[in-house]
């Protein structure tokens, strides 16, 4: 598995925030410096955790993630990328505190990361990307639902059908 694909977006976001920080310093605007440095640090830690998760051969336990943690990780990883494109990133979760549901994060963080990364990538500057993680109950089963919405260019119905049927090319964008 190539790690580069999964960490490319978050790292590009960190570089974008470094550019914003450089512009602030050059213009003498020190107001946002601390916040931008914290964002770089938090996102860097998130990228490191993601890379370690991908490369780790240890199996995750079911108690590693819940909706709140998944939402926090997506916010941590993709906030710099959104900020560098002037995109509003809204990440929410609906965990039931009375009945929290836990799940293994490894593939899920990569899948949601790809969705969020592509949403930011194809949303124009000044746009909005929303992510919502929730547990839905159907009879006796619980399902994790992750919805990613954006106001980007979108995909044709035919392209969506190809992807869902597994006929899409592996290269996107």
Tab-separated table of C-alpha atoms in Angstrom:
chain	number	residue	atom	x	y	z
A	1	UNK	CA	0.000	0.000	0.000
A	2	UNK	CA	1.302	3.434	-0.876
A	3	UNK	CA	1.367	5.752	2.097
A	4	UNK	CA	2.025	8.778	-0.106
A	5	UNK	CA	-1.546	8.927	-1.391
A	6	UNK	CA	-3.043	8.980	2.103
A	7	UNK	CA	-0.760	11.668	3.496
A	8	UNK	CA	-0.375	13.866	0.399
A	9	UNK	CA	-3.432	16.058	1.132
A	10	UNK	CA	-2.654	16.700	4.791
A	11	UNK	CA	0.999	17.459	4.037
A	12	UNK	CA	0.016	19.805	1.198
A	13	UNK	CA	-2.271	21.523	3.702
A	14	UNK	CA	0.577	21.962	6.174
A	15	UNK	CA	2.731	23.490	3.427
A	16	UNK	CA	-0.149	25.817	2.543
A	17	UNK	CA	-0.410	26.976	6.161
A	18	UNK	CA	3.358	27.547	6.243
A	19	UNK	CA	2.894	29.835	3.218
A	20	UNK	CA	0.120	31.717	5.046
A	21	UNK	CA	2.377	32.019	8.089
A	22	UNK	CA	5.232	33.330	5.923
A	23	UNK	CA	2.887	35.913	4.360
A	24	UNK	CA	1.747	37.013	7.841
A	25	UNK	CA	5.328	37.407	9.024
A	26	UNK	CA	6.389	39.318	5.892
A	27	UNK	CA	3.412	41.675	6.187
A	28	UNK	CA	4.027	42.219	9.902
A	29	UNK	CA	0.707	40.590	10.866
A	30	UNK	CA	1.564	38.606	13.994
A	31	UNK	CA	-2.056	38.180	15.167
A	32	UNK	CA	-2.621	34.692	13.743
A	33	UNK	CA	0.925	33.362	14.163
A	34	UNK	CA	0.280	31.286	17.299
A	35	UNK	CA	-2.903	29.769	15.877
A	36	UNK	CA	-1.213	28.873	12.595
A	37	UNK	CA	1.736	27.295	14.422
A	38	UNK	CA	-0.656	25.220	16.568
A	39	UNK	CA	-2.506	24.136	13.432
A	40	UNK	CA	0.760	23.036	11.801
A	41	UNK	CA	1.803	21.151	14.932
A	42	UNK	CA	-1.567	19.403	15.394
A	43	UNK	CA	-1.818	18.451	11.747
A	44	UNK	CA	1.769	17.186	11.697
A	45	UNK	CA	0.996	14.965	14.686
A	46	UNK	CA	-2.124	13.730	12.902
A	47	UNK	CA	-0.184	12.875	9.736
A	48	UNK	CA	2.382	11.010	11.813
A	49	UNK	CA	-0.384	9.009	13.556
A	50	UNK	CA	-2.016	8.248	10.192
A	51	UNK	CA	1.270	7.046	8.684
A	52	UNK	CA	1.982	4.909	11.745
A	53	UNK	CA	-1.517	3.417	11.533
A	54	UNK	CA	-1.075	2.565	7.853
A	55	UNK	CA	2.368	1.072	8.353
A	56	UNK	CA	1.567	-0.733	11.593
A	57	UNK	CA	1.150	-4.463	11.430
A	58	UNK	CA	-0.608	-4.532	14.780
A	59	UNK	CA	-4.346	-5.126	14.659
A	60	UNK	CA	-6.434	-2.348	16.139
A	61	UNK	CA	-8.945	-3.234	18.809
A	62	UNK	CA	-12.612	-2.339	18.467
A	63	UNK	CA	-12.190	0.204	21.255
A	64	UNK	CA	-9.807	2.447	19.332
A	65	UNK	CA	-12.267	4.795	17.608
A	66	UNK	CA	-15.747	6.191	17.929
A	67	UNK	CA	-17.537	8.930	15.964
A	68	UNK	CA	-16.086	11.719	18.102
A	69	UNK	CA	-12.502	10.526	17.607
A	70	UNK	CA	-13.034	9.968	13.860
A	71	UNK	CA	-14.388	13.510	13.528
A	72	UNK	CA	-11.484	14.953	15.543
A	73	UNK	CA	-8.897	13.093	13.423
A	74	UNK	CA	-10.455	14.322	10.176
A	75	UNK	CA	-10.510	17.890	11.526
A	76	UNK	CA	-6.887	17.596	12.664
A	77	UNK	CA	-5.678	16.185	9.336
A	78	UNK	CA	-7.598	18.352	6.868
A	79	UNK	CA	-8.040	21.755	8.570
A	80	UNK	CA	-4.727	23.058	7.154
A	81	UNK	CA	-5.613	21.966	3.612
A	82	UNK	CA	-9.013	23.669	3.898
A	83	UNK	CA	-7.512	26.824	5.406
A	84	UNK	CA	-4.888	27.105	2.668
A	85	UNK	CA	-7.722	27.078	0.066
A	86	UNK	CA	-9.986	29.386	2.114
A	87	UNK	CA	-12.555	26.583	2.442
A	88	UNK	CA	-14.785	26.320	5.478
A	89	UNK	CA	-14.381	22.802	6.909
A	90	UNK	CA	-17.165	21.686	9.247
A	91	UNK	CA	-16.668	18.304	10.939
A	92	UNK	CA	-19.414	17.059	13.242
A	93	UNK	CA	-20.323	13.844	15.015
A	94	UNK	CA	-23.354	12.367	16.725
A	95	UNK	CA	-22.183	9.896	19.330
A	96	UNK	CA	-24.743	8.558	21.748
A	97	UNK	CA	-23.102	9.052	25.175
A	98	UNK	CA	-25.466	6.447	26.652
A	99	UNK	CA	-24.387	3.816	24.131
A	100	UNK	CA	-21.052	4.686	22.515
A	101	UNK	CA	-20.008	2.532	19.579
A	102	UNK	CA	-16.360	1.721	18.938
A	103	UNK	CA	-14.746	0.448	15.753
A	104	UNK	CA	-11.331	-0.295	14.284
A	105	UNK	CA	-9.964	2.851	12.623
A	106	UNK	CA	-7.351	1.688	10.140
A	107	UNK	CA	-9.216	1.472	6.833
A	108	UNK	CA	-11.967	3.836	7.897
A	109	UNK	CA	-9.635	6.766	8.509
A	110	UNK	CA	-8.039	6.195	5.103
A	111	UNK	CA	-11.409	5.981	3.322
A	112	UNK	CA	-12.876	9.062	4.997
A	113	UNK	CA	-9.573	10.849	4.462
A	114	UNK	CA	-9.758	10.202	0.725
A	115	UNK	CA	-13.322	11.533	0.632
A	116	UNK	CA	-12.465	14.679	2.602
A	117	UNK	CA	-9.243	15.247	0.641
A	118	UNK	CA	-11.085	15.004	-2.693
A	119	UNK	CA	-13.906	17.231	-1.450
A	120	UNK	CA	-11.398	19.935	-0.510
A	121	UNK	CA	-9.375	19.401	-3.693
A	122	UNK	CA	-12.384	19.897	-5.979
A	123	UNK	CA	-14.145	22.646	-4.013
A	124	UNK	CA	-13.380	26.169	-5.213
A	125	UNK	CA	-11.782	28.740	-2.932
A	126	UNK	CA	-14.272	30.168	-0.481
A	127	UNK	CA	-16.368	26.976	-0.618
A	128	UNK	CA	-17.526	24.674	2.130
A	129	UNK	CA	-16.913	21.010	2.989
A	130	UNK	CA	-19.007	19.306	5.669
A	131	UNK	CA	-18.304	15.957	7.294
A	132	UNK	CA	-20.763	14.263	9.627
A	133	UNK	CA	-20.137	10.976	11.469
A	134	UNK	CA	-23.024	9.213	13.159
A	135	UNK	CA	-24.175	5.793	14.304
A	136	UNK	CA	-27.498	4.768	12.788
A	137	UNK	CA	-29.599	2.032	14.263
A	138	UNK	CA	-31.627	-0.366	12.147
A	139	UNK	CA	-33.465	-3.098	14.051
A	140	UNK	CA	-30.751	-4.805	16.123
A	141	UNK	CA	-27.755	-3.553	14.155
A	142	UNK	CA	-25.718	-0.369	14.401
A	143	UNK	CA	-24.143	1.214	11.320
A	144	UNK	CA	-21.508	3.881	11.045
A	145	UNK	CA	-22.490	6.566	8.566
A	146	UNK	CA	-20.001	9.137	7.322
A	147	UNK	CA	-21.410	11.820	5.039
A	148	UNK	CA	-19.124	14.210	3.165
A	149	UNK	CA	-20.758	17.140	1.388
A	150	UNK	CA	-19.174	19.943	-0.587
A	151	UNK	CA	-20.067	22.601	-3.124
A	152	UNK	CA	-17.403	21.507	-5.596
A	153	UNK	CA	-17.799	20.479	-9.219
A	154	UNK	CA	-19.272	17.057	-8.403
A	155	UNK	CA	-19.344	13.914	-10.514
A	156	UNK	CA	-21.699	12.739	-13.204
A	157	UNK	CA	-24.211	9.995	-12.384
A	158	UNK	CA	-22.341	7.715	-14.787
A	159	UNK	CA	-19.039	8.269	-12.971
A	160	UNK	CA	-20.655	7.534	-9.613
A	161	UNK	CA	-22.143	4.306	-11.015
A	162	UNK	CA	-18.709	3.273	-12.335
A	163	UNK	CA	-17.114	3.845	-8.935
A	164	UNK	CA	-19.852	1.984	-7.069
A	165	UNK	CA	-19.599	-0.937	-9.473
A	166	UNK	CA	-15.799	-1.053	-9.188
A	167	UNK	CA	-15.272	-0.240	-12.848
A	168	UNK	CA	-13.620	3.105	-12.347
A	169	UNK	CA	-9.980	3.616	-13.161
A	170	UNK	CA	-7.707	3.800	-10.162
A	171	UNK	CA	-6.501	7.277	-11.152
A	172	UNK	CA	-8.696	10.186	-10.085
A	173	UNK	CA	-8.132	13.854	-10.846
